[in-house]
CSV table of C-alpha atoms in Angstrom, one decimal:
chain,number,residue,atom,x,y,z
A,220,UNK,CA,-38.7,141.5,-34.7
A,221,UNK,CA,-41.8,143.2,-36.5
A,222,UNK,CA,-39.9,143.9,-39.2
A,223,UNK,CA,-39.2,140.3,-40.1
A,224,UNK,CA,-43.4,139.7,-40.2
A,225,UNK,CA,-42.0,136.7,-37.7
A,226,UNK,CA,-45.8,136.6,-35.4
A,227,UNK,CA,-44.0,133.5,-33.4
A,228,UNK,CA,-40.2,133.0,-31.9
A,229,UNK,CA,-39.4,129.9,-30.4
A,230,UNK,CA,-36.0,131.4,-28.5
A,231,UNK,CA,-35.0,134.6,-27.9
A,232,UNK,CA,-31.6,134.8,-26.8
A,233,UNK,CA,-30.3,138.2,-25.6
A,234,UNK,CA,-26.4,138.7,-24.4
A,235,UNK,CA,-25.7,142.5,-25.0
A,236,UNK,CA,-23.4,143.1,-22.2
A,237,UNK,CA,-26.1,145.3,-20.4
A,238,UNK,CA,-28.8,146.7,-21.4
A,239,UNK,CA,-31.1,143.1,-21.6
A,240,UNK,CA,-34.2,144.7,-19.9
A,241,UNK,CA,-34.3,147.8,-21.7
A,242,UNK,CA,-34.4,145.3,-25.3
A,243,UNK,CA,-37.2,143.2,-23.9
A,244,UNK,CA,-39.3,146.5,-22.9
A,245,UNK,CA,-39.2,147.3,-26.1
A,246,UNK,CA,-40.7,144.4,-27.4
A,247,UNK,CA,-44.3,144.5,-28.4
A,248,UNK,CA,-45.8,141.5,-27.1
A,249,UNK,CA,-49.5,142.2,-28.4
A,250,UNK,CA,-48.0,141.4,-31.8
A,251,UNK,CA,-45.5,138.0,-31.3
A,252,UNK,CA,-45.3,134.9,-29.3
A,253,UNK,CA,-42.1,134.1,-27.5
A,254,UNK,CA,-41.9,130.7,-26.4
A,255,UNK,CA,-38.3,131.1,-24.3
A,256,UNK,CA,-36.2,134.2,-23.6
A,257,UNK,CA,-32.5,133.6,-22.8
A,258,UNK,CA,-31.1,136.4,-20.9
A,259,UNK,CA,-27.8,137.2,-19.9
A,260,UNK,CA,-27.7,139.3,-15.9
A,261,UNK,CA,-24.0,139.4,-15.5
A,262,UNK,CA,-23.3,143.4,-14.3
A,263,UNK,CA,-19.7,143.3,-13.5
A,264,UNK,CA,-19.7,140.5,-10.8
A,265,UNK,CA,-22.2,142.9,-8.7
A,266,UNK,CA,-24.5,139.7,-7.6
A,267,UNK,CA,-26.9,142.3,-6.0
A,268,UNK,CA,-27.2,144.1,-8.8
A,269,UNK,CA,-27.3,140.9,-11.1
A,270,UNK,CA,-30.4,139.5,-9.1
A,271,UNK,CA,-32.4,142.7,-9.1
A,272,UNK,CA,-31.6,142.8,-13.0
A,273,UNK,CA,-33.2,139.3,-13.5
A,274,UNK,CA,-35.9,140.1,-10.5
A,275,UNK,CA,-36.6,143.0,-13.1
A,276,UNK,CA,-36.8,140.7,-16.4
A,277,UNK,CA,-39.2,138.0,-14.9
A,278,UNK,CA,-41.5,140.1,-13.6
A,279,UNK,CA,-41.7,142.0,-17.1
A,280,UNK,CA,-42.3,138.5,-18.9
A,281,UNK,CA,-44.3,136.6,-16.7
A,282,UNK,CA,-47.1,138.6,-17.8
A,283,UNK,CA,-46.8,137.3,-21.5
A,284,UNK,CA,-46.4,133.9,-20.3
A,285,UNK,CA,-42.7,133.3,-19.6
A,286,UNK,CA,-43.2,132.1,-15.9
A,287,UNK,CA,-40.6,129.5,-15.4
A,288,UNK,CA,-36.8,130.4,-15.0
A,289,UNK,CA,-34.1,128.1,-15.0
A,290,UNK,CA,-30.4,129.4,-14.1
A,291,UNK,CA,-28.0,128.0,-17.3
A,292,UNK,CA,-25.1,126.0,-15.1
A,293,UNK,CA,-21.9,127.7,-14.5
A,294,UNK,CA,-22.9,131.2,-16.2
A,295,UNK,CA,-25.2,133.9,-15.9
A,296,UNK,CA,-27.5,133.2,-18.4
A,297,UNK,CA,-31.1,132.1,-17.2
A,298,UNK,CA,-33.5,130.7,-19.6
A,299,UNK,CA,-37.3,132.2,-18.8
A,300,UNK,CA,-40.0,129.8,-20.9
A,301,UNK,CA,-43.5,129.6,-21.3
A,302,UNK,CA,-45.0,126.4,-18.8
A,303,UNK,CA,-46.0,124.6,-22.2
A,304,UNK,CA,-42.7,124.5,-23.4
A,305,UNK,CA,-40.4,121.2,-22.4
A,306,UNK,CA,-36.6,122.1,-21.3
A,307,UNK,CA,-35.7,118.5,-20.6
């Protein structure tokens, strides 16, 4: 994202099968604004392990502002936005 000289991103949308978390850690939030994250928790149908994955995400991104969560219907998909941001 810093390469792009982008300093604001309205969605983020991250389905890599995986490794989710480990792309947003790497994110350096001191130098961009990201109004929604979409995130994709699906670890092999392991719901356990799926909730502590999205446990994991929220509590990395609620500290730059993404503090609502909304599960997308019928997937595995949740959509984390900033409170200023409408989702109706």
């Amino acid at each position: 994202l810093i390469a792009t000289n982008l300093t604001v991103v309205d969605v983020l949308s991250l389905d890599l099968q995986g490794p989710e978390l480990e792309v947003l850690q790497t994110i350096d939030w001191s130098r961009i604004d990201i109004n929604a994250v979409l995130v994709e928790a699906l670890i092999s149908g392991n719901r356990s392990a799926e909730a502590a994955k999205i446990q994991s995400v929220k509590e990395l991104l609620s500290p730059h502002g993404l503090t609502e969560m909304q599960r997308v219907a019928e997937s595995e998909d949740y959509l984390l936005v900033s409170p200023e941001v409408k989702t109706n």
